[in-house]
Short mmCIF file of N, CA and C and ligand atoms in Angstrom, two decimals:
data_model
loop_
_atom_site.label_atom_id
_atom_site.label_comp_id
_atom_site.label_asym_id
_atom_site.label_seq_id
_atom_site.Cartn_x
_atom_site.Cartn_y
_atom_site.Cartn_z
N ALA U 29 -4.31 -19.61 1.40
CA ALA U 29 -5.07 -19.74 0.14
C ALA U 29 -5.70 -18.40 -0.23
N VAL U 30 -5.92 -18.21 -1.51
CA VAL U 30 -6.60 -17.00 -1.95
C VAL U 30 -8.07 -17.14 -1.60
N GLU U 31 -8.60 -16.15 -0.89
CA GLU U 31 -10.00 -16.16 -0.46
C GLU U 31 -10.69 -14.89 -0.93
N ARG U 32 -12.03 -14.95 -0.84
CA ARG U 32 -12.85 -13.76 -1.05
C ARG U 32 -13.65 -13.49 0.21
N THR U 33 -13.89 -12.22 0.49
CA THR U 33 -14.69 -11.86 1.65
C THR U 33 -15.59 -10.69 1.31
N LEU U 34 -16.72 -10.60 2.00
CA LEU U 34 -17.68 -9.52 1.76
C LEU U 34 -17.42 -8.43 2.78
N SER U 35 -17.27 -7.23 2.28
CA SER U 35 -16.99 -6.07 3.12
C SER U 35 -18.07 -5.02 2.90
N ILE U 36 -18.48 -4.37 3.98
CA ILE U 36 -19.42 -3.25 3.86
C ILE U 36 -18.84 -2.04 4.59
N VAL U 37 -18.76 -0.91 3.89
CA VAL U 37 -18.50 0.37 4.56
C VAL U 37 -19.87 0.88 4.99
N LYS U 38 -20.07 0.97 6.30
CA LYS U 38 -21.40 1.24 6.87
C LYS U 38 -21.77 2.72 6.77
N PRO U 39 -23.05 3.04 7.04
CA PRO U 39 -23.52 4.43 6.85
C PRO U 39 -22.71 5.49 7.60
N ASP U 40 -22.19 5.16 8.78
CA ASP U 40 -21.42 6.17 9.53
C ASP U 40 -20.15 6.55 8.79
N ALA U 41 -19.46 5.56 8.23
CA ALA U 41 -18.19 5.83 7.54
C ALA U 41 -18.43 6.48 6.17
N VAL U 42 -19.53 6.10 5.50
CA VAL U 42 -19.89 6.79 4.25
C VAL U 42 -20.16 8.26 4.55
N ALA U 43 -20.92 8.53 5.64
CA ALA U 43 -21.25 9.91 6.00
C ALA U 43 -20.00 10.71 6.37
N LYS U 44 -19.00 10.04 6.92
CA LYS U 44 -17.73 10.73 7.27
C LYS U 44 -16.84 10.94 6.06
N ASN U 45 -17.25 10.40 4.90
CA ASN U 45 -16.49 10.58 3.66
C ASN U 45 -15.11 9.92 3.73
N VAL U 46 -15.07 8.70 4.29
CA VAL U 46 -13.80 7.99 4.40
C VAL U 46 -13.78 6.66 3.63
N ILE U 47 -14.65 6.55 2.61
CA ILE U 47 -14.62 5.33 1.78
C ILE U 47 -13.21 5.12 1.22
N GLY U 48 -12.64 6.17 0.67
CA GLY U 48 -11.32 6.06 0.04
C GLY U 48 -10.23 5.68 1.03
N GLN U 49 -10.28 6.27 2.21
CA GLN U 49 -9.27 5.93 3.23
C GLN U 49 -9.38 4.46 3.63
N ILE U 50 -10.61 3.97 3.70
CA ILE U 50 -10.80 2.55 4.05
C ILE U 50 -10.36 1.66 2.90
N TYR U 51 -10.69 2.04 1.68
CA TYR U 51 -10.22 1.26 0.52
C TYR U 51 -8.69 1.21 0.48
N SER U 52 -8.04 2.31 0.82
CA SER U 52 -6.56 2.32 0.82
C SER U 52 -6.00 1.29 1.78
N ARG U 53 -6.67 1.12 2.90
CA ARG U 53 -6.18 0.12 3.87
C ARG U 53 -6.27 -1.28 3.28
N PHE U 54 -7.37 -1.55 2.57
CA PHE U 54 -7.50 -2.87 1.91
C PHE U 54 -6.36 -3.03 0.90
N GLU U 55 -6.19 -2.02 0.06
CA GLU U 55 -5.19 -2.11 -1.01
C GLU U 55 -3.78 -2.23 -0.44
N ASN U 56 -3.48 -1.45 0.58
CA ASN U 56 -2.13 -1.49 1.17
C ASN U 56 -1.85 -2.83 1.83
N ALA U 57 -2.90 -3.56 2.20
CA ALA U 57 -2.73 -4.89 2.80
C ALA U 57 -2.72 -5.98 1.74
N GLY U 58 -2.79 -5.60 0.47
CA GLY U 58 -2.74 -6.58 -0.60
C GLY U 58 -4.08 -7.17 -0.99
N LEU U 59 -5.17 -6.57 -0.49
CA LEU U 59 -6.50 -7.06 -0.87
C LEU U 59 -6.98 -6.29 -2.09
N LYS U 60 -7.53 -7.02 -3.06
CA LYS U 60 -8.05 -6.40 -4.28
C LYS U 60 -9.56 -6.25 -4.18
N ILE U 61 -10.08 -5.13 -4.66
CA ILE U 61 -11.53 -4.94 -4.75
C ILE U 61 -11.95 -5.50 -6.10
N ILE U 62 -12.72 -6.59 -6.07
CA ILE U 62 -13.08 -7.25 -7.33
C ILE U 62 -14.56 -7.10 -7.67
N ALA U 63 -15.31 -6.40 -6.81
CA ALA U 63 -16.70 -6.03 -7.09
C ALA U 63 -17.05 -4.94 -6.08
N ALA U 64 -17.91 -4.02 -6.47
CA ALA U 64 -18.30 -2.96 -5.54
C ALA U 64 -19.62 -2.35 -5.98
N ARG U 65 -20.41 -1.97 -5.02
CA ARG U 65 -21.64 -1.24 -5.33
C ARG U 65 -22.08 -0.40 -4.14
N MET U 66 -22.50 0.83 -4.45
CA MET U 66 -23.04 1.69 -3.41
C MET U 66 -24.54 1.56 -3.45
N MET U 67 -25.16 1.45 -2.28
CA MET U 67 -26.61 1.27 -2.27
C MET U 67 -27.22 1.70 -0.94
N GLN U 68 -28.48 2.05 -1.03
CA GLN U 68 -29.29 2.30 0.16
C GLN U 68 -30.06 1.01 0.42
N LEU U 69 -29.75 0.33 1.51
CA LEU U 69 -30.44 -0.93 1.82
C LEU U 69 -31.88 -0.66 2.23
N SER U 70 -32.78 -1.50 1.78
CA SER U 70 -34.15 -1.47 2.31
C SER U 70 -34.15 -2.21 3.66
N ARG U 71 -35.21 -2.03 4.42
CA ARG U 71 -35.31 -2.75 5.69
C ARG U 71 -35.25 -4.26 5.44
N ALA U 72 -35.97 -4.73 4.44
CA ALA U 72 -36.00 -6.18 4.17
C ALA U 72 -34.60 -6.69 3.78
N GLU U 73 -33.88 -5.90 3.01
CA GLU U 73 -32.52 -6.31 2.62
C GLU U 73 -31.59 -6.36 3.82
N ALA U 74 -31.69 -5.38 4.71
CA ALA U 74 -30.83 -5.37 5.90
C ALA U 74 -31.20 -6.52 6.83
N GLU U 75 -32.48 -6.76 7.01
CA GLU U 75 -32.92 -7.87 7.86
C GLU U 75 -32.45 -9.20 7.29
N GLY U 76 -32.53 -9.34 5.98
CA GLY U 76 -32.09 -10.58 5.34
C GLY U 76 -30.59 -10.79 5.49
N PHE U 77 -29.84 -9.72 5.31
CA PHE U 77 -28.38 -9.83 5.43
C PHE U 77 -27.97 -10.27 6.83
N TYR U 78 -28.64 -9.71 7.83
CA TYR U 78 -28.29 -9.99 9.23
C TYR U 78 -29.20 -11.04 9.87
N ALA U 79 -29.82 -11.89 9.05
CA ALA U 79 -30.79 -12.87 9.56
C ALA U 79 -30.21 -13.73 10.69
N VAL U 80 -28.91 -14.03 10.65
CA VAL U 80 -28.32 -14.85 11.72
C VAL U 80 -28.45 -14.17 13.09
N HIS U 81 -28.62 -12.86 13.10
CA HIS U 81 -28.70 -12.13 14.37
C HIS U 81 -30.14 -11.80 14.77
N LYS U 82 -31.14 -12.39 14.07
CA LYS U 82 -32.51 -11.89 14.25
C LYS U 82 -33.05 -12.05 15.68
N ASP U 83 -32.51 -12.98 16.45
CA ASP U 83 -32.99 -13.14 17.83
C ASP U 83 -32.13 -12.41 18.86
N ARG U 84 -31.12 -11.70 18.38
CA ARG U 84 -30.24 -10.98 19.32
C ARG U 84 -30.89 -9.65 19.73
N PRO U 85 -30.61 -9.20 20.95
CA PRO U 85 -31.24 -7.96 21.45
C PRO U 85 -30.88 -6.73 20.62
N PHE U 86 -29.74 -6.77 19.93
CA PHE U 86 -29.31 -5.59 19.17
C PHE U 86 -29.83 -5.57 17.74
N PHE U 87 -30.63 -6.59 17.36
CA PHE U 87 -31.02 -6.73 15.95
C PHE U 87 -31.76 -5.50 15.41
N LYS U 88 -32.75 -5.00 16.17
CA LYS U 88 -33.57 -3.90 15.66
C LYS U 88 -32.72 -2.64 15.45
N ASP U 89 -31.88 -2.32 16.44
CA ASP U 89 -31.01 -1.14 16.30
C ASP U 89 -30.02 -1.31 15.16
N LEU U 90 -29.53 -2.52 15.00
CA LEU U 90 -28.58 -2.81 13.91
C LEU U 90 -29.23 -2.54 12.55
N VAL U 91 -30.45 -3.05 12.37
CA VAL U 91 -31.15 -2.85 11.10
C VAL U 91 -31.44 -1.36 10.89
N GLU U 92 -31.94 -0.69 11.93
CA GLU U 92 -32.21 0.76 11.81
C GLU U 92 -30.96 1.51 11.37
N PHE U 93 -29.85 1.16 11.98
CA PHE U 93 -28.60 1.84 11.64
C PHE U 93 -28.19 1.56 10.20
N MET U 94 -28.30 0.31 9.78
CA MET U 94 -27.82 -0.06 8.43
C MET U 94 -28.66 0.54 7.31
N ILE U 95 -29.89 0.97 7.64
CA ILE U 95 -30.72 1.61 6.61
C ILE U 95 -30.76 3.13 6.78
N SER U 96 -29.92 3.66 7.67
CA SER U 96 -29.94 5.10 7.96
C SER U 96 -29.26 5.94 6.88
N GLY U 97 -28.59 5.29 5.94
CA GLY U 97 -27.92 6.01 4.87
C GLY U 97 -27.27 5.01 3.94
N PRO U 98 -26.68 5.47 2.85
CA PRO U 98 -26.08 4.54 1.90
C PRO U 98 -24.88 3.80 2.48
N VAL U 99 -24.66 2.62 1.96
CA VAL U 99 -23.50 1.80 2.31
C VAL U 99 -22.71 1.52 1.04
N MET U 100 -21.44 1.18 1.20
CA MET U 100 -20.60 0.75 0.09
C MET U 100 -20.25 -0.71 0.33
N VAL U 101 -20.65 -1.55 -0.62
CA VAL U 101 -20.48 -3.00 -0.45
C VAL U 101 -19.43 -3.49 -1.44
N GLN U 102 -18.46 -4.28 -0.99
CA GLN U 102 -17.44 -4.77 -1.89
C GLN U 102 -17.00 -6.19 -1.57
N VAL U 103 -16.48 -6.84 -2.62
CA VAL U 103 -15.84 -8.14 -2.45
C VAL U 103 -14.33 -7.89 -2.48
N LEU U 104 -13.65 -8.39 -1.46
CA LEU U 104 -12.19 -8.29 -1.39
C LEU U 104 -11.61 -9.67 -1.67
N GLU U 105 -10.53 -9.69 -2.45
CA GLU U 105 -9.87 -10.96 -2.75
C GLU U 105 -8.39 -10.86 -2.43
N GLY U 106 -7.87 -11.93 -1.87
CA GLY U 106 -6.44 -11.97 -1.60
C GLY U 106 -6.09 -13.16 -0.72
N GLU U 107 -4.80 -13.34 -0.51
CA GLU U 107 -4.30 -14.40 0.36
C GLU U 107 -4.90 -14.20 1.76
N ASN U 108 -5.60 -15.21 2.26
CA ASN U 108 -6.11 -15.15 3.64
C ASN U 108 -7.04 -13.94 3.86
N ALA U 109 -7.84 -13.62 2.84
CA ALA U 109 -8.59 -12.35 2.84
C ALA U 109 -9.55 -12.20 4.02
N ILE U 110 -10.16 -13.29 4.46
CA ILE U 110 -11.18 -13.18 5.52
C ILE U 110 -10.54 -12.72 6.83
N LEU U 111 -9.48 -13.41 7.24
CA LEU U 111 -8.80 -13.03 8.48
C LEU U 111 -8.09 -11.68 8.33
N LYS U 112 -7.47 -11.49 7.18
CA LYS U 112 -6.75 -10.23 6.94
C LYS U 112 -7.69 -9.04 7.09
N ASN U 113 -8.89 -9.16 6.49
CA ASN U 113 -9.85 -8.05 6.61
C ASN U 113 -10.29 -7.87 8.05
N ARG U 114 -10.47 -8.95 8.78
CA ARG U 114 -10.89 -8.83 10.18
C ARG U 114 -9.80 -8.17 11.02
N GLU U 115 -8.55 -8.44 10.70
CA GLU U 115 -7.45 -7.78 11.40
C GLU U 115 -7.42 -6.29 11.07
N LEU U 116 -7.65 -5.96 9.80
CA LEU U 116 -7.67 -4.54 9.41
C LEU U 116 -8.80 -3.81 10.12
N MET U 117 -9.97 -4.48 10.27
CA MET U 117 -11.14 -3.84 10.89
C MET U 117 -10.94 -3.62 12.39
N GLY U 118 -10.35 -4.58 13.09
CA GLY U 118 -10.26 -4.51 14.55
C GLY U 118 -11.53 -5.03 15.20
N ALA U 119 -11.56 -5.01 16.53
CA ALA U 119 -12.67 -5.60 17.28
C ALA U 119 -14.00 -4.91 16.95
N THR U 120 -15.09 -5.69 17.06
CA THR U 120 -16.45 -5.18 16.76
C THR U 120 -16.74 -3.90 17.52
N ASP U 121 -16.37 -3.89 18.80
CA ASP U 121 -16.57 -2.70 19.64
C ASP U 121 -15.34 -1.80 19.49
N PRO U 122 -15.51 -0.63 18.91
CA PRO U 122 -14.34 0.23 18.65
C PRO U 122 -13.54 0.57 19.90
N LYS U 123 -14.19 0.54 21.07
CA LYS U 123 -13.47 0.80 22.32
C LYS U 123 -12.43 -0.29 22.59
N LYS U 124 -12.66 -1.49 22.01
CA LYS U 124 -11.75 -2.61 22.22
C LYS U 124 -10.82 -2.85 21.02
N ALA U 125 -10.99 -2.04 19.99
CA ALA U 125 -10.21 -2.26 18.76
C ALA U 125 -8.77 -1.77 18.93
N ASP U 126 -7.83 -2.55 18.41
CA ASP U 126 -6.41 -2.17 18.49
C ASP U 126 -6.15 -0.86 17.74
N LYS U 127 -5.17 -0.13 18.23
CA LYS U 127 -4.75 1.10 17.57
C LYS U 127 -4.39 0.85 16.11
N GLY U 128 -4.77 1.77 15.26
CA GLY U 128 -4.40 1.64 13.85
C GLY U 128 -5.37 0.81 13.03
N THR U 129 -6.38 0.22 13.69
CA THR U 129 -7.38 -0.53 12.93
C THR U 129 -8.46 0.44 12.42
N ILE U 130 -9.22 -0.02 11.43
CA ILE U 130 -10.27 0.81 10.83
C ILE U 130 -11.27 1.26 11.90
N ARG U 131 -11.69 0.33 12.74
CA ARG U 131 -12.69 0.70 13.74
C ARG U 131 -12.11 1.63 14.81
N ALA U 132 -10.88 1.42 15.21
CA ALA U 132 -10.26 2.34 16.18
C ALA U 132 -10.20 3.74 15.59
N ASP U 133 -9.94 3.85 14.31
CA ASP U 133 -9.71 5.16 13.70
C ASP U 133 -10.99 5.84 13.22
N PHE U 134 -12.01 5.06 12.84
CA PHE U 134 -13.18 5.67 12.20
C PHE U 134 -14.52 5.39 12.87
N ALA U 135 -14.58 4.42 13.80
CA ALA U 135 -15.88 4.02 14.35
C ALA U 135 -16.22 4.78 15.63
N ASP U 136 -17.52 4.92 15.89
CA ASP U 136 -18.00 5.68 17.05
C ASP U 136 -18.59 4.80 18.14
N SER U 137 -19.17 3.66 17.77
CA SER U 137 -19.87 2.82 18.75
C SER U 137 -19.97 1.41 18.19
N ILE U 138 -20.48 0.49 18.99
CA ILE U 138 -20.58 -0.91 18.52
C ILE U 138 -21.58 -1.02 17.36
N ASP U 139 -22.56 -0.14 17.29
CA ASP U 139 -23.47 -0.15 16.14
C ASP U 139 -22.87 0.61 14.96
N ALA U 140 -22.48 1.85 15.22
CA ALA U 140 -21.85 2.66 14.17
C ALA U 140 -20.37 2.32 14.17
N ASN U 141 -20.06 1.11 13.67
CA ASN U 141 -18.67 0.64 13.77
C ASN U 141 -17.96 0.56 12.43
N ALA U 142 -18.39 1.41 11.50
CA ALA U 142 -17.66 1.73 10.26
C ALA U 142 -17.64 0.65 9.18
N VAL U 143 -17.43 -0.59 9.56
CA VAL U 143 -17.29 -1.65 8.56
C VAL U 143 -17.86 -2.98 9.05
N HIS U 144 -18.24 -3.78 8.07
CA HIS U 144 -18.58 -5.18 8.31
C HIS U 144 -17.62 -6.04 7.49
N GLY U 145 -17.28 -7.21 7.99
CA GLY U 145 -16.51 -8.17 7.22
C GLY U 145 -16.95 -9.58 7.56
N SER U 146 -17.01 -10.44 6.55
CA SER U 146 -17.40 -11.83 6.78
C SER U 146 -16.48 -12.47 7.82
N ASP U 147 -17.03 -13.41 8.61
CA ASP U 147 -16.23 -13.98 9.68
C ASP U 147 -15.67 -15.38 9.38
N ALA U 148 -16.09 -16.00 8.28
CA ALA U 148 -15.63 -17.36 7.97
C ALA U 148 -15.91 -17.65 6.49
N PRO U 149 -15.25 -18.66 5.93
CA PRO U 149 -15.46 -18.97 4.50
C PRO U 149 -16.92 -19.23 4.14
N GLU U 150 -17.65 -19.93 5.02
CA GLU U 150 -19.05 -20.26 4.71
C GLU U 150 -19.89 -19.00 4.66
N THR U 151 -19.72 -18.12 5.66
CA THR U 151 -20.52 -16.89 5.67
C THR U 151 -20.08 -15.97 4.54
N ALA U 152 -18.80 -15.97 4.20
CA ALA U 152 -18.32 -15.13 3.09
C ALA U 152 -19.03 -15.52 1.80
N ALA U 153 -19.14 -16.81 1.54
CA ALA U 153 -19.80 -17.27 0.31
C ALA U 153 -21.26 -16.83 0.28
N VAL U 154 -21.96 -16.99 1.40
CA VAL U 154 -23.38 -16.61 1.47
C VAL U 154 -23.52 -15.09 1.32
N GLU U 155 -22.68 -14.33 2.00
CA GLU U 155 -22.79 -12.87 1.97
C GLU U 155 -22.43 -12.30 0.60
N ILE U 156 -21.42 -12.87 -0.05
CA ILE U 156 -21.06 -12.40 -1.40
C ILE U 156 -22.23 -12.65 -2.36
N ALA U 157 -22.81 -13.84 -2.28
CA ALA U 157 -23.92 -14.18 -3.17
C ALA U 157 -25.15 -13.33 -2.89
N TYR U 158 -25.28 -12.83 -1.66
CA TYR U 158 -26.43 -11.99 -1.31
C TYR U 158 -26.41 -10.67 -2.10
N PHE U 159 -25.23 -10.17 -2.38
CA PHE U 159 -25.11 -8.86 -3.04
C PHE U 159 -24.67 -8.92 -4.50
N PHE U 160 -23.92 -9.95 -4.88
CA PHE U 160 -23.30 -9.94 -6.21
C PHE U 160 -23.55 -11.24 -6.96
N PRO U 161 -24.22 -11.15 -8.13
CA PRO U 161 -24.26 -12.33 -9.00
C PRO U 161 -22.84 -12.59 -9.54
N THR U 162 -22.54 -13.84 -9.82
CA THR U 162 -21.19 -14.21 -10.27
C THR U 162 -20.69 -13.32 -11.40
N MET U 163 -21.61 -12.98 -12.31
CA MET U 163 -21.25 -12.16 -13.48
C MET U 163 -20.70 -10.79 -13.09
N GLN U 164 -21.05 -10.29 -11.91
CA GLN U 164 -20.61 -8.94 -11.51
C GLN U 164 -19.35 -8.96 -10.67
N ILE U 165 -18.71 -10.11 -10.57
CA ILE U 165 -17.45 -10.21 -9.85
C ILE U 165 -16.31 -10.30 -10.86
N CYS U 166 -15.40 -9.33 -10.79
CA CYS U 166 -14.37 -9.19 -11.80
C CYS U 166 -13.09 -9.87 -11.33
N ALA U 167 -13.06 -11.19 -11.41
CA ALA U 167 -11.89 -11.95 -11.01
C ALA U 167 -10.68 -11.44 -11.79
N ARG U 168 -9.56 -11.29 -11.11
CA ARG U 168 -8.36 -10.80 -11.79
C ARG U 168 -7.12 -11.25 -11.05
P1 CMP H 281 -21.13 -6.62 12.09
O1 CMP H 281 -19.79 -7.22 11.84
O2 CMP H 281 -21.72 -5.85 10.97
O3 CMP H 281 -22.14 -7.78 12.50
C1 CMP H 281 -23.26 -7.55 13.34
C2 CMP H 281 -23.27 -6.18 13.93
O4 CMP H 281 -24.10 -6.00 15.05
C3 CMP H 281 -21.89 -5.83 14.43
O5 CMP H 281 -21.01 -5.63 13.35
C4 CMP H 281 -22.19 -4.61 15.32
O6 CMP H 281 -22.18 -3.41 14.56
C5 CMP H 281 -23.63 -4.87 15.78
N1 CMP H 281 -23.73 -5.12 17.20
C6 CMP H 281 -24.37 -4.36 18.10
N2 CMP H 281 -24.29 -4.87 19.32
C7 CMP H 281 -23.56 -6.00 19.23
C8 CMP H 281 -23.11 -6.99 20.17
N3 CMP H 281 -23.39 -6.93 21.45
N4 CMP H 281 -22.35 -8.01 19.69
C9 CMP H 281 -22.07 -8.11 18.37
N5 CMP H 281 -22.47 -7.21 17.44
C10 CMP H 281 -23.20 -6.15 17.87
#
């Protein structure tokens, strides 16, 4: 089925100037960018986005990292978009990510891991709504 997923190019990848290279991977896999915005997250915005992880030991470092510089946030649409994006990203820990994945090629550590992608349809819907009002999504 055609799905939508929320993708974030994290501060490490923005700082490396590889937004375009990452977008090319989405496009080459048949995923369309149907909304996008570059932004500097506030602490409250980052904490809200990652609220499901608030009791995890890595939460504080994760939030610090996500507010360390601008991020590029986008909605990807396509057949099986959620799983497809997760395959393109590779494992959360870049040391475990398959060769040729975004994280294997661009990520430095489990925190500075280049990209985020929604993990399921329910979280995708919540995450997309967190950043984009319906009016700002350019269905095509
Ligand atoms: P992301 O997909 O953005 O979702 C939560 C983030 O927490 C994850 O990517 C990692 O960057 C970060 N993180 C740090 N430590 C861990 C861990 N042990 N397990 C999962 N995620 C972690």
